[in-house]
Coordinates of C-alpha atoms in Angstrom, one line a residue:
Chain I
M1 CA 258.5 166.9 -5.6
T2 CA 256.9 167.7 -8.9
V3 CA 255.3 164.8 -10.6
A4 CA 255.2 165.3 -14.4
T5 CA 252.1 164.3 -16.4
L6 CA 252.9 160.8 -17.4
E7 CA 250.9 158.6 -19.7
V8 CA 251.6 155.1 -18.7
P9 CA 252.0 152.7 -21.7
P10 CA 249.9 149.5 -21.4
A11 CA 251.8 146.5 -20.2
S12 CA 252.8 144.3 -23.1
P13 CA 251.6 141.6 -23.5
R14 CA 248.4 143.0 -22.0
V15 CA 247.8 140.6 -19.2
T16 CA 246.8 141.7 -15.8
G17 CA 248.3 140.3 -12.6
I18 CA 245.2 141.1 -10.6
R19 CA 243.3 138.0 -9.5
S20 CA 240.9 139.5 -7.0
V21 CA 239.2 142.9 -6.4
T22 CA 236.8 144.0 -3.7
V23 CA 234.5 146.9 -4.8
I24 CA 232.9 148.9 -2.0
G25 CA 229.8 150.8 -3.3
S26 CA 227.5 149.2 -5.9
G27 CA 226.5 152.5 -7.7
V28 CA 227.0 153.1 -11.4
I29 CA 230.8 153.6 -11.2
G30 CA 231.5 150.8 -8.7
T31 CA 229.4 148.3 -10.6
S32 CA 231.0 149.4 -14.0
V33 CA 234.4 148.8 -12.5
A34 CA 233.3 145.4 -11.2
L35 CA 231.8 144.4 -14.6
A36 CA 235.0 145.5 -16.4
V37 CA 237.2 143.6 -14.0
R38 CA 235.1 140.5 -14.2
R39 CA 235.5 140.5 -18.0
S40 CA 239.3 140.4 -17.5
G41 CA 238.9 137.2 -15.5
A42 CA 239.5 138.4 -11.9
E43 CA 237.2 137.5 -9.0
V44 CA 235.1 140.4 -7.6
A45 CA 233.5 140.8 -4.2
L46 CA 230.8 143.4 -3.7
I47 CA 230.0 145.5 -0.6
D48 CA 227.2 148.0 -0.2
A49 CA 225.1 149.1 2.7
D50 CA 222.1 148.8 0.3
A51 CA 221.5 145.0 0.0
D52 CA 219.3 145.6 -3.1
A53 CA 222.1 147.4 -4.9
V54 CA 224.5 144.5 -4.3
A55 CA 221.8 142.0 -5.4
E56 CA 221.2 144.0 -8.6
A57 CA 225.0 144.1 -9.3
E58 CA 225.3 140.4 -8.7
R59 CA 222.4 139.7 -11.1
M60 CA 224.3 141.8 -13.7
G61 CA 227.3 139.5 -13.3
A62 CA 229.5 142.1 -11.5
G63 CA 230.7 139.6 -8.9
V64 CA 229.5 138.0 -5.7
R65 CA 228.5 139.5 -2.3
F66 CA 231.4 140.0 0.1
T67 CA 231.3 137.6 3.1
P68 CA 233.5 137.3 6.2
D69 CA 235.2 134.4 4.3
T70 CA 236.2 136.5 1.3
P71 CA 240.0 136.6 1.3
P72 CA 241.9 139.9 1.1
A73 CA 241.8 141.3 -2.4
D74 CA 244.7 142.4 -4.6
V75 CA 243.0 145.7 -4.9
V76 CA 240.1 147.3 -3.0
V77 CA 238.1 149.9 -4.9
I78 CA 236.2 152.5 -2.8
A79 CA 233.3 153.7 -5.0
T80 CA 231.3 155.6 -2.4
P81 CA 230.4 159.3 -2.4
P82 CA 233.5 161.6 -2.1
S83 CA 232.8 162.8 1.5
S84 CA 232.7 159.2 2.8
V85 CA 235.9 157.9 1.1
A86 CA 238.4 158.7 3.9
R87 CA 236.2 157.0 6.5
V88 CA 235.5 154.0 4.4
L89 CA 239.3 153.7 3.5
R90 CA 240.2 153.8 7.2
E91 CA 237.7 151.1 8.1
A92 CA 238.7 148.9 5.1
Q93 CA 242.4 149.1 6.0
E94 CA 241.6 148.3 9.6
R95 CA 239.7 145.2 8.5
G96 CA 242.6 144.3 6.2
L97 CA 240.3 143.9 3.2
G98 CA 243.1 144.1 0.6
A99 CA 246.8 144.7 -0.3
V100 CA 246.3 148.1 -1.9
Y101 CA 243.4 150.6 -2.0
T102 CA 242.1 153.1 -4.5
D103 CA 239.0 155.2 -4.9
V104 CA 237.0 156.6 -7.9
A105 CA 235.9 160.0 -6.5
S106 CA 236.2 163.0 -8.8
T107 CA 238.1 165.1 -6.3
K108 CA 241.4 164.2 -4.8
G109 CA 243.1 166.9 -2.6
V110 CA 240.5 167.1 0.1
I111 CA 240.2 163.3 0.3
V112 CA 243.9 162.7 0.6
A113 CA 244.1 165.3 3.4
E114 CA 241.1 163.7 5.2
A115 CA 242.7 160.3 4.8
A116 CA 245.9 161.6 6.4
R117 CA 244.0 163.1 9.2
A118 CA 242.0 159.9 9.7
G119 CA 245.3 158.0 10.2
C120 CA 244.9 155.9 7.0
D121 CA 248.0 154.1 5.7
L122 CA 248.9 156.3 2.7
T123 CA 251.6 153.9 1.4
T124 CA 248.9 151.4 0.3
Y125 CA 246.4 154.0 -0.9
V126 CA 246.6 155.2 -4.5
P127 CA 243.9 157.9 -5.1
G128 CA 242.2 157.5 -8.4
H129 CA 239.6 159.0 -10.7
P130 CA 238.3 157.2 -13.8
M131 CA 237.1 160.1 -16.0
A132 CA 234.0 158.6 -17.4
G133 CA 230.5 158.5 -16.1
R134 CA 226.9 158.8 -16.9
E135 CA 224.3 161.2 -15.7
L136 CA 222.3 158.1 -14.7
S137 CA 223.0 156.5 -11.3
G138 CA 222.6 153.1 -9.6
P139 CA 223.9 149.6 -10.6
A140 CA 221.4 149.2 -13.5
A141 CA 223.1 152.1 -15.3
A142 CA 226.5 150.4 -15.1
R143 CA 228.4 149.3 -18.3
A144 CA 231.5 147.1 -18.6
D145 CA 232.9 149.4 -21.3
M146 CA 232.3 152.6 -19.3
F147 CA 236.0 153.3 -19.1
A148 CA 237.2 152.0 -22.5
G149 CA 239.5 154.6 -24.1
R150 CA 238.9 157.1 -21.3
P151 CA 241.6 158.7 -19.0
W152 CA 241.9 157.2 -15.5
V153 CA 243.9 159.6 -13.3
L154 CA 246.0 158.2 -10.5
C155 CA 247.5 160.6 -7.9
P156 CA 250.0 158.5 -5.8
G157 CA 251.6 160.5 -3.1
P158 CA 255.4 161.0 -2.9
G159 CA 255.7 158.3 -0.3
T160 CA 253.7 155.6 -2.2
P161 CA 255.9 152.8 -3.5
W162 CA 255.6 151.6 -7.1
E163 CA 254.6 148.1 -5.9
A164 CA 251.4 149.7 -4.5
V165 CA 250.7 151.8 -7.6
R166 CA 251.3 148.9 -10.1
P167 CA 248.2 146.8 -9.2
V168 CA 246.0 150.0 -9.5
V169 CA 247.5 150.7 -12.9
E170 CA 246.6 147.1 -13.9
L171 CA 243.1 147.6 -12.5
A172 CA 242.6 150.6 -14.7
E173 CA 244.1 148.8 -17.7
A174 CA 241.8 145.8 -17.1
C175 CA 239.0 148.4 -17.5
R176 CA 240.6 149.4 -20.8
A177 CA 241.3 152.9 -19.6
T178 CA 244.4 155.0 -20.3
V179 CA 246.3 155.7 -17.0
R180 CA 247.5 159.2 -16.3
L181 CA 249.6 160.2 -13.3
L182 CA 249.0 163.7 -11.9
P183 CA 249.6 165.4 -8.6
S184 CA 246.3 165.6 -6.7
R185 CA 246.1 169.5 -6.7
R186 CA 246.7 169.7 -10.4
H187 CA 244.0 167.0 -11.0
D188 CA 241.6 169.1 -8.9
R189 CA 242.3 172.3 -10.8
I190 CA 241.8 170.5 -14.1
V191 CA 238.5 168.7 -13.2
A192 CA 237.2 172.1 -11.8
A193 CA 237.6 173.4 -15.4
V194 CA 236.5 170.5 -17.5
S195 CA 233.8 169.0 -15.3
H196 CA 232.7 170.7 -12.0
T197 CA 232.3 174.2 -13.2
P198 CA 230.5 173.1 -16.4
H199 CA 228.1 171.2 -14.2
L200 CA 227.2 174.3 -12.1
V201 CA 226.9 176.4 -15.2
S202 CA 224.7 173.8 -16.9
A203 CA 222.5 173.8 -13.7
A204 CA 222.3 177.6 -13.8
L205 CA 221.1 177.5 -17.4
A206 CA 218.6 174.6 -16.7
A207 CA 217.3 176.3 -13.6
R208 CA 215.7 179.0 -15.8
F209 CA 213.2 176.3 -16.9
A210 CA 212.3 174.8 -13.5
E211 CA 209.0 176.8 -13.7
A212 CA 208.8 177.6 -17.4
E213 CA 205.6 177.6 -19.3
E214 CA 204.8 174.9 -21.9
T215 CA 205.1 177.4 -24.7
V216 CA 208.6 178.2 -23.8
L217 CA 209.6 174.5 -23.4
S218 CA 208.0 173.6 -26.7
L219 CA 210.3 176.0 -28.6
A220 CA 213.6 174.6 -27.1
G221 CA 216.0 172.9 -29.4
K222 CA 219.0 170.7 -29.5
G223 CA 221.3 173.6 -28.3
L224 CA 219.4 173.9 -24.9
R225 CA 219.2 170.1 -24.7
D226 CA 223.0 169.7 -25.0
T227 CA 223.9 172.6 -22.8
T228 CA 221.7 171.3 -19.9
R229 CA 222.4 167.6 -20.2
I230 CA 224.8 167.3 -17.3
A231 CA 222.4 169.2 -15.0
A232 CA 220.5 165.9 -14.7
G233 CA 223.2 164.6 -12.3
L234 CA 222.1 163.7 -8.8
P235 CA 222.0 167.0 -6.7
E236 CA 223.2 165.3 -3.5
L237 CA 226.2 163.7 -5.1
W238 CA 227.1 166.8 -7.0
C239 CA 226.8 169.0 -4.0
D240 CA 229.2 166.6 -2.3
I241 CA 231.7 166.7 -5.2
L242 CA 231.6 170.5 -5.6
E243 CA 232.2 171.1 -1.8
Q244 CA 235.1 168.7 -2.0
N245 CA 236.7 170.9 -4.7
A246 CA 235.3 174.2 -3.6
E247 CA 238.1 176.7 -4.1
P248 CA 239.3 175.5 -7.6
V249 CA 235.7 175.5 -8.8
A250 CA 235.0 179.0 -7.3
V251 CA 238.1 180.3 -9.2
V252 CA 236.9 179.1 -12.6
L253 CA 233.3 180.2 -11.8
D254 CA 234.6 183.7 -11.1
E255 CA 236.1 183.8 -14.6
V256 CA 232.8 182.7 -16.2
V257 CA 230.9 185.2 -14.1
R258 CA 233.3 188.0 -15.1
D259 CA 232.8 187.2 -18.8
L260 CA 229.0 187.0 -18.5
T261 CA 228.7 190.2 -16.5
A262 CA 230.8 192.0 -19.1
A263 CA 228.5 190.5 -21.9
A264 CA 225.3 191.7 -20.2
A265 CA 226.8 195.2 -19.8
A266 CA 228.0 195.1 -23.5
L267 CA 224.5 194.1 -24.7
R268 CA 223.0 197.1 -22.8
S269 CA 225.6 199.6 -24.0
G270 CA 226.2 198.3 -27.5
G271 CA 229.7 197.1 -26.7
T272 CA 230.2 195.0 -29.8
D273 CA 233.9 194.5 -29.3
V274 CA 233.4 192.9 -25.9
L275 CA 230.7 190.6 -27.2
K276 CA 232.7 189.6 -30.3
D277 CA 235.8 189.0 -28.2
L278 CA 233.9 186.5 -25.9
L279 CA 232.3 184.7 -28.9
V280 CA 235.7 184.4 -30.7
R281 CA 237.4 183.1 -27.5
G282 CA 234.5 180.7 -27.1
N283 CA 234.8 179.6 -30.7
R284 CA 238.5 178.9 -30.3
G285 CA 238.1 177.1 -27.0
R286 CA 235.3 174.9 -28.5
H287 CA 237.6 174.0 -31.4
R288 CA 240.4 173.0 -29.1
V289 CA 238.1 170.9 -27.0
V290 CA 236.8 169.1 -30.1
D291 CA 240.3 168.6 -31.5
A292 CA 241.3 166.9 -28.3
F293 CA 238.6 164.2 -29.0
P294 CA 239.7 162.4 -32.1
A295 CA 237.3 159.5 -31.6
A296 CA 234.7 161.5 -29.8
E297 CA 231.6 160.3 -31.6
S298 CA 232.3 156.6 -30.9
A299 CA 233.4 157.1 -27.3
F300 CA 229.9 157.1 -25.9
Chain W
M1 CA 195.6 193.1 -29.7
T2 CA 197.0 190.1 -27.9
V3 CA 197.8 187.1 -30.1
A4 CA 197.4 183.9 -28.2
T5 CA 199.9 181.1 -28.9
L6 CA 198.4 179.0 -31.6
E7 CA 199.6 175.8 -33.1
V8 CA 198.3 175.8 -36.7
P9 CA 197.0 172.4 -37.7
P10 CA 198.4 171.2 -41.1
A11 CA 196.1 171.7 -44.1
S12 CA 194.3 168.5 -44.9
P13 CA 194.8 167.0 -47.5
R14 CA 198.4 168.2 -47.2
V15 CA 198.9 170.0 -50.5
T16 CA 200.6 173.3 -50.7
G17 CA 199.4 176.1 -52.9
I18 CA 202.8 177.6 -53.3
R19 CA 204.2 177.3 -56.8
S20 CA 207.2 179.6 -56.7
V21 CA 209.6 180.8 -54.0
T22 CA 212.5 183.2 -54.2
V23 CA 215.2 182.7 -51.5
I24 CA 217.5 185.7 -50.8
G25 CA 220.6 184.4 -49.1
S26 CA 222.2 181.0 -49.9
G27 CA 223.6 180.2 -46.4
V28 CA 222.8 177.1 -44.5
I29 CA 219.2 178.1 -43.6
G30 CA 218.3 179.7 -46.9
T31 CA 219.5 176.7 -48.9
S32 CA 217.8 174.3 -46.5
V33 CA 214.5 176.1 -47.1
A34 CA 215.1 176.0 -50.8
L35 CA 215.9 172.3 -50.8
A36 CA 212.8 171.5 -48.7
V37 CA 210.6 173.7 -50.9
R38 CA 212.0 172.0 -54.1
R39 CA 211.0 168.6 -52.7
S40 CA 207.4 169.9 -52.4
G41 CA 207.5 170.5 -56.1
A42 CA 207.6 174.4 -56.2
E43 CA 210.0 176.4 -58.3
V44 CA 212.9 178.1 -56.4
A45 CA 214.9 181.1 -57.5
L46 CA 218.1 181.9 -55.6
I47 CA 219.8 185.3 -54.9
D48 CA 223.0 185.9 -53.1
A49 CA 225.7 188.5 -53.3
D50 CA 228.2 185.6 -53.2
A51 CA 228.0 184.0 -56.7
D52 CA 229.9 180.9 -55.4
A53 CA 227.3 180.3 -52.7
V54 CA 224.5 180.4 -55.3
A55 CA 226.4 178.1 -57.6
E56 CA 226.9 175.6 -54.7
A57 CA 223.2 175.8 -53.8
E58 CA 222.3 175.2 -57.5
R59 CA 224.5 172.2 -57.7
M60 CA 222.8 170.8 -54.6
G61 CA 219.4 171.0 -56.4
A62 CA 218.1 173.9 -54.3
G63 CA 216.8 175.8 -57.4
V64 CA 218.1 178.1 -60.1
R65 CA 219.8 181.5 -60.1
F66 CA 217.4 184.4 -60.0
T67 CA 217.4 186.4 -63.3
P68 CA 215.7 189.6 -64.4
D69 CA 213.2 187.3 -66.1
T70 CA 212.2 185.4 -63.0
P71 CA 208.5 186.2 -62.4
P72 CA 207.3 187.5 -59.0
A73 CA 207.3 184.6 -56.5
D74 CA 204.3 183.5 -54.3
V75 CA 206.7 183.9 -51.3
V76 CA 210.0 185.6 -51.0
V77 CA 212.2 184.3 -48.1
I78 CA 214.9 186.6 -46.8
A79 CA 217.6 184.5 -45.3
T80 CA 220.3 187.1 -44.7
P81 CA 221.9 188.1 -41.4
P82 CA 219.4 189.7 -38.9
S83 CA 220.8 193.2 -39.2
S84 CA 220.3 193.3 -43.0
V85 CA 216.7 192.0 -43.1
A86 CA 214.9 195.3 -43.1
R87 CA 217.1 196.8 -45.8
V88 CA 216.8 193.7 -48.0
L89 CA 213.0 193.5 -47.4
R90 CA 212.6 197.2 -48.5
E91 CA 214.6 196.6 -51.6
A92 CA 212.8 193.3 -52.5
Q93 CA 209.4 195.0 -52.0
E94 CA 210.5 197.9 -54.2
R95 CA 211.5 195.5 -56.9
G96 CA 208.3 193.6 -56.6
L97 CA 210.0 190.3 -56.2
G98 CA 206.9 188.5 -54.8
A99 CA 203.4 188.6 -53.4
V100 CA 204.4 188.1 -49.7
Y101 CA 207.6 188.3 -47.8
T102 CA 209.0 186.5 -44.8
D103 CA 212.4 186.1 -43.1
V104 CA 214.2 183.4 -41.1
A105 CA 216.1 185.6 -38.6
S106 CA 216.1 184.4 -34.9
T107 CA 215.1 187.8 -33.6
K108 CA 211.9 189.6 -34.5
G109 CA 211.0 192.7 -32.5
V110 CA 214.0 194.9 -33.6
I111 CA 213.6 193.8 -37.3
V112 CA 209.9 194.6 -37.3
A113 CA 210.7 198.1 -35.9
E114 CA 213.4 198.6 -38.4
A115 CA 211.2 197.5 -41.3
A116 CA 208.5 200.0 -40.1
R117 CA 211.1 202.8 -40.0
A118 CA 212.4 201.8 -43.4
G119 CA 209.0 202.3 -44.9
C120 CA 208.4 198.6 -45.7
D121 CA 204.9 197.4 -46.5
L122 CA 204.0 195.5 -43.3
T123 CA 200.8 194.1 -44.8
T124 CA 202.8 191.7 -47.0
Y125 CA 205.6 191.0 -44.6
V126 CA 205.1 188.0 -42.2
P127 CA 208.2 187.8 -39.8
G128 CA 209.3 184.2 -39.3
H129 CA 211.7 182.1 -37.4
P130 CA 212.3 178.4 -38.3
M131 CA 213.6 177.1 -35.0
A132 CA 216.2 174.7 -36.3
G133 CA 219.8 175.1 -37.4
R134 CA 223.2 173.7 -37.3
E135 CA 226.4 175.1 -35.8
L136 CA 227.8 174.7 -39.4
S137 CA 227.3 177.4 -42.0
G138 CA 227.2 177.8 -45.7
P139 CA 225.1 176.1 -48.4
A140 CA 227.1 172.8 -48.2
A141 CA 225.7 172.3 -44.6
A142 CA 222.1 172.6 -45.8
R143 CA 219.7 169.8 -45.4
A144 CA 216.2 169.4 -46.9
D145 CA 214.9 167.8 -43.6
M146 CA 216.4 170.6 -41.4
F147 CA 213.0 171.8 -40.3
A148 CA 211.1 168.5 -40.2
G149 CA 209.2 168.3 -36.9
R150 CA 210.6 171.5 -35.6
P151 CA 208.7 174.7 -34.6
W152 CA 208.5 177.5 -37.2
V153 CA 207.3 180.7 -35.4
L154 CA 205.4 183.3 -37.4
C155 CA 204.8 186.8 -35.9
P156 CA 202.3 188.5 -38.2
G157 CA 201.5 192.0 -37.0
P158 CA 197.9 193.1 -36.1
G159 CA 197.5 194.7 -39.5
T160 CA 198.6 191.7 -41.6
P161 CA 195.7 190.0 -43.4
W162 CA 195.3 186.2 -43.4
E163 CA 195.7 186.0 -47.1
A164 CA 199.3 187.2 -46.6
V165 CA 199.9 184.8 -43.7
R166 CA 198.5 181.7 -45.4
P167 CA 201.2 181.3 -48.1
V168 CA 203.9 181.6 -45.4
V169 CA 202.2 179.0 -43.3
E170 CA 202.2 176.8 -46.4
L171 CA 205.9 177.4 -47.0
A172 CA 206.7 176.3 -43.4
E173 CA 204.5 173.2 -43.9
A174 CA 206.1 172.4 -47.2
C175 CA 209.3 172.3 -45.1
R176 CA 207.5 169.9 -42.7
A177 CA 207.7 172.3 -39.8
T178 CA 205.0 172.9 -37.2
V179 CA 203.8 176.5 -37.4
R180 CA 203.4 178.5 -34.2
L181 CA 201.9 182.0 -34.1
L182 CA 203.4 184.4 -31.4
P183 CA 203.7 188.1 -30.9
S184 CA 207.2 189.2 -31.8
R185 CA 208.1 190.4 -28.3
R186 CA 207.0 187.2 -26.7
H187 CA 209.0 185.3 -29.4
D188 CA 212.1 187.4 -28.5
R189 CA 211.9 186.7 -24.8
I190 CA 211.5 183.0 -25.4
V191 CA 214.4 182.7 -27.8
A192 CA 216.5 184.7 -25.4
A193 CA 215.9 182.0 -22.8
V194 CA 216.1 178.8 -25.0
S195 CA 218.7 179.8 -27.5
H196 CA 220.6 183.2 -27.2
T197 CA 221.6 183.1 -23.5
P198 CA 222.6 179.4 -23.7
H199 CA 224.9 180.5 -26.6
L200 CA 226.6 183.2 -24.6
V201 CA 226.9 180.9 -21.6
S202 CA 228.3 178.1 -23.7
A203 CA 230.9 180.6 -25.2
A204 CA 231.9 181.7 -21.7
L205 CA 232.5 178.0 -20.7
A206 CA 234.4 177.3 -23.9
A207 CA 236.5 180.5 -23.6
R208 CA 238.2 178.9 -20.6
F209 CA 239.9 176.5 -23.1
A210 CA 241.0 179.0 -25.7
E211 CA 244.6 178.9 -24.3
A212 CA 244.4 175.6 -22.3
E213 CA 247.3 173.2 -22.0
E214 CA 247.1 169.8 -23.8
T215 CA 247.0 168.0 -20.5
V216 CA 243.8 169.9 -19.5
L217 CA 242.2 169.2 -22.9
S218 CA 243.1 165.5 -22.8
L219 CA 241.0 165.1 -19.6
A220 CA 237.9 166.7 -21.0
G221 CA 234.9 164.4 -21.4
K222 CA 231.4 164.3 -23.0
G223 CA 230.0 166.8 -20.5
L224 CA 232.3 169.6 -21.6
R225 CA 231.8 168.6 -25.3
D226 CA 228.1 168.9 -25.0
T227 CA 228.0 172.1 -23.0
T228 CA 230.3 173.9 -25.4
R229 CA 228.9 172.5 -28.7
I230 CA 226.9 175.6 -29.7
A231 CA 229.9 177.9 -29.0
A232 CA 231.1 176.7 -32.4
G233 CA 228.6 179.1 -34.1
L234 CA 230.0 181.9 -36.2
P235 CA 231.0 184.8 -33.9
E236 CA 230.0 187.5 -36.5
L237 CA 226.5 186.1 -37.0
W238 CA 225.9 185.5 -33.3
C239 CA 227.1 188.9 -32.3
D240 CA 224.5 190.3 -34.8
I241 CA 221.8 188.0 -33.4
L242 CA 222.6 188.9 -29.8
E243 CA 222.7 192.7 -30.4
Q244 CA 219.3 192.4 -32.2
N245 CA 217.8 190.8 -29.0
A246 CA 220.0 192.7 -26.5
E247 CA 217.7 193.5 -23.6
P248 CA 215.8 190.2 -23.4
V249 CA 219.2 188.3 -23.5
A250 CA 220.7 190.6 -20.8
V251 CA 217.7 190.0 -18.5
V252 CA 218.2 186.2 -18.6
L253 CA 222.0 186.6 -18.4
D254 CA 221.5 188.6 -15.2
E255 CA 219.6 185.6 -13.7
V256 CA 222.3 183.2 -14.6
V257 CA 225.0 185.5 -13.2
R258 CA 223.1 185.9 -10.0
D259 CA 222.9 182.1 -9.5
L260 CA 226.6 181.6 -10.4
T261 CA 227.8 184.4 -8.2
A262 CA 225.8 183.0 -5.3
A263 CA 227.2 179.5 -6.0
A264 CA 230.8 180.8 -5.9
A265 CA 230.2 182.5 -2.6
A266 CA 228.5 179.4 -1.2
L267 CA 231.5 177.3 -2.3
R268 CA 233.8 179.6 -0.3
S269 CA 231.6 179.9 2.8
G270 CA 230.2 176.3 2.9
G271 CA 226.7 177.4 2.0
T272 CA 225.4 173.9 1.2
D273 CA 221.8 175.0 1.0
V274 CA 222.5 177.5 -1.7
L275 CA 224.4 175.0 -3.8
K276 CA 221.9 172.3 -3.3
D277 CA 219.0 174.6 -4.2
L278 CA 220.7 175.6 -7.5
L279 CA 221.4 171.9 -8.4
V280 CA 217.8 170.9 -7.5
R281 CA 216.4 173.7 -9.7
G282 CA 218.8 172.7 -12.5
N283 CA 217.7 169.1 -12.2
R284 CA 214.0 170.1 -12.4
G285 CA 214.6 172.4 -15.3
R286 CA 216.6 169.8 -17.2
H287 CA 213.8 167.2 -16.7
R288 CA 211.2 169.7 -18.0
V289 CA 213.4 170.5 -21.1
V290 CA 213.7 166.7 -21.9
D291 CA 210.1 166.0 -21.3
A292 CA 209.2 168.6 -23.9
F293 CA 211.2 166.6 -26.4
P294 CA 209.3 163.4 -26.9
A295 CA 211.2 162.4 -30.1
A296 CA 214.4 164.3 -29.3
E297 CA 216.8 161.5 -30.1
S298 CA 215.6 161.1 -33.7
A299 CA 215.2 164.8 -34.4
F300 CA 218.9 165.4 -35.3

């Protein structure tokens, strides 16, 4: 079955039917979801292996610590690192923590396959990816408006009923995001291009300055600062993300390497046409990226 | 002679001895220099083959059109594309347009060699590079505060007397920049790392989106927007810059390609250590770049 790209219009009047959410993982994304959901009036229970992280999220008003008495939630949000999602989902479903389950990991295909192998109930699992974030981590970096105006991709499988998808759509709308439905493989190819490969390329640029002299650093400008910003992401988390989306990222990386290898050869041989062609394509791509961001300046 | 890196302290009290400047080239950099110099009280004469560009710069208060009656200036600033600097310098010196000459091109070694070959008088030429700029072009994008707080590198040759260097230092200080003295080859290697290679890498990332579908573009975020920002630079100008600094850029590009090729292989073979190592080096490099920018947020 081919699922077309579908922008889901917000329910009108905009009221959410979600009354309770359990968020597993009190990092920057999990706590931001919790803060946004709390603003919409729903109850939030928080779970994290790190008691300090839960306490910090509680202090920020993100909800209350999960206890054995916490009733099953309308939606359980798994906001743990990508490689742990399938295991956490299986355990949450076994404990009956909620009616439906979603996650916020930035890769989908591998996690869905792992969840199937782990014996998870895929009819109550709606894989998700809120496409926002900060290079900062931990609950203190969370913001209730993190997802406002940003895309939130959901990748329900062909066997997932709409009654399982609907509460997750409402969760995303409670966070003021725009819901997009995509097949998981298509999602993975897109994020490889718009997010994961740029991260590796930014790291490869920034790596040139790991041991740089002060004189070199003192002459850096805004261009280098912007191109290396996302290299500040947590190496452990990003290694996990990249390995979960390995082949799609490698394919885009190959294209970048091909262009840069040709550019280096052109610089040495005076191949002006090759250089100019890359710069013109880059120019055009940049303009298309900017045009897709009508309200870019205010988004962050 | 080895010229050590030297940060020149501002003259105290901060008064400039420059009374007249002629700026050749009314693009974004030339007009910004003119606006900044005008603010310091000096006279500015403007020259550009494009009469509209001069008219626009005049309207912005950057100075007045150069005429045959314009007396020789204290400093002549050549703000034309890198590949034209030596020719323009030769002609300006032959016409006796000023006492000393400088340029603002972002490469230095090739231009100095071309100037020597062209028979320019190197005792009155102080190669310069104000390290600021915008991805926008033309006089309308100029700003009087473009260089405030930014480094302005000067690369005087071993035979250039201090009385020729001093007025150019004063020009940069009138633009509120911080003057740095560097040998031209060292300057070129540094800008290859902090500016020219990032430009090509940003173009190679942005080029992936030259023909991208709307669905892909609609899922792009701030990470892609930041990493591709400098790819918006003019392809013709950047091709010129890159070819004038070809070998230093190719050397840094080789390093980036090596890291990215290894990353693609590691993604396919499960080489976690290689990926993690790149991300950790990127992280460290990014932090060093940021630490070198104490007042980064306010600079632009």
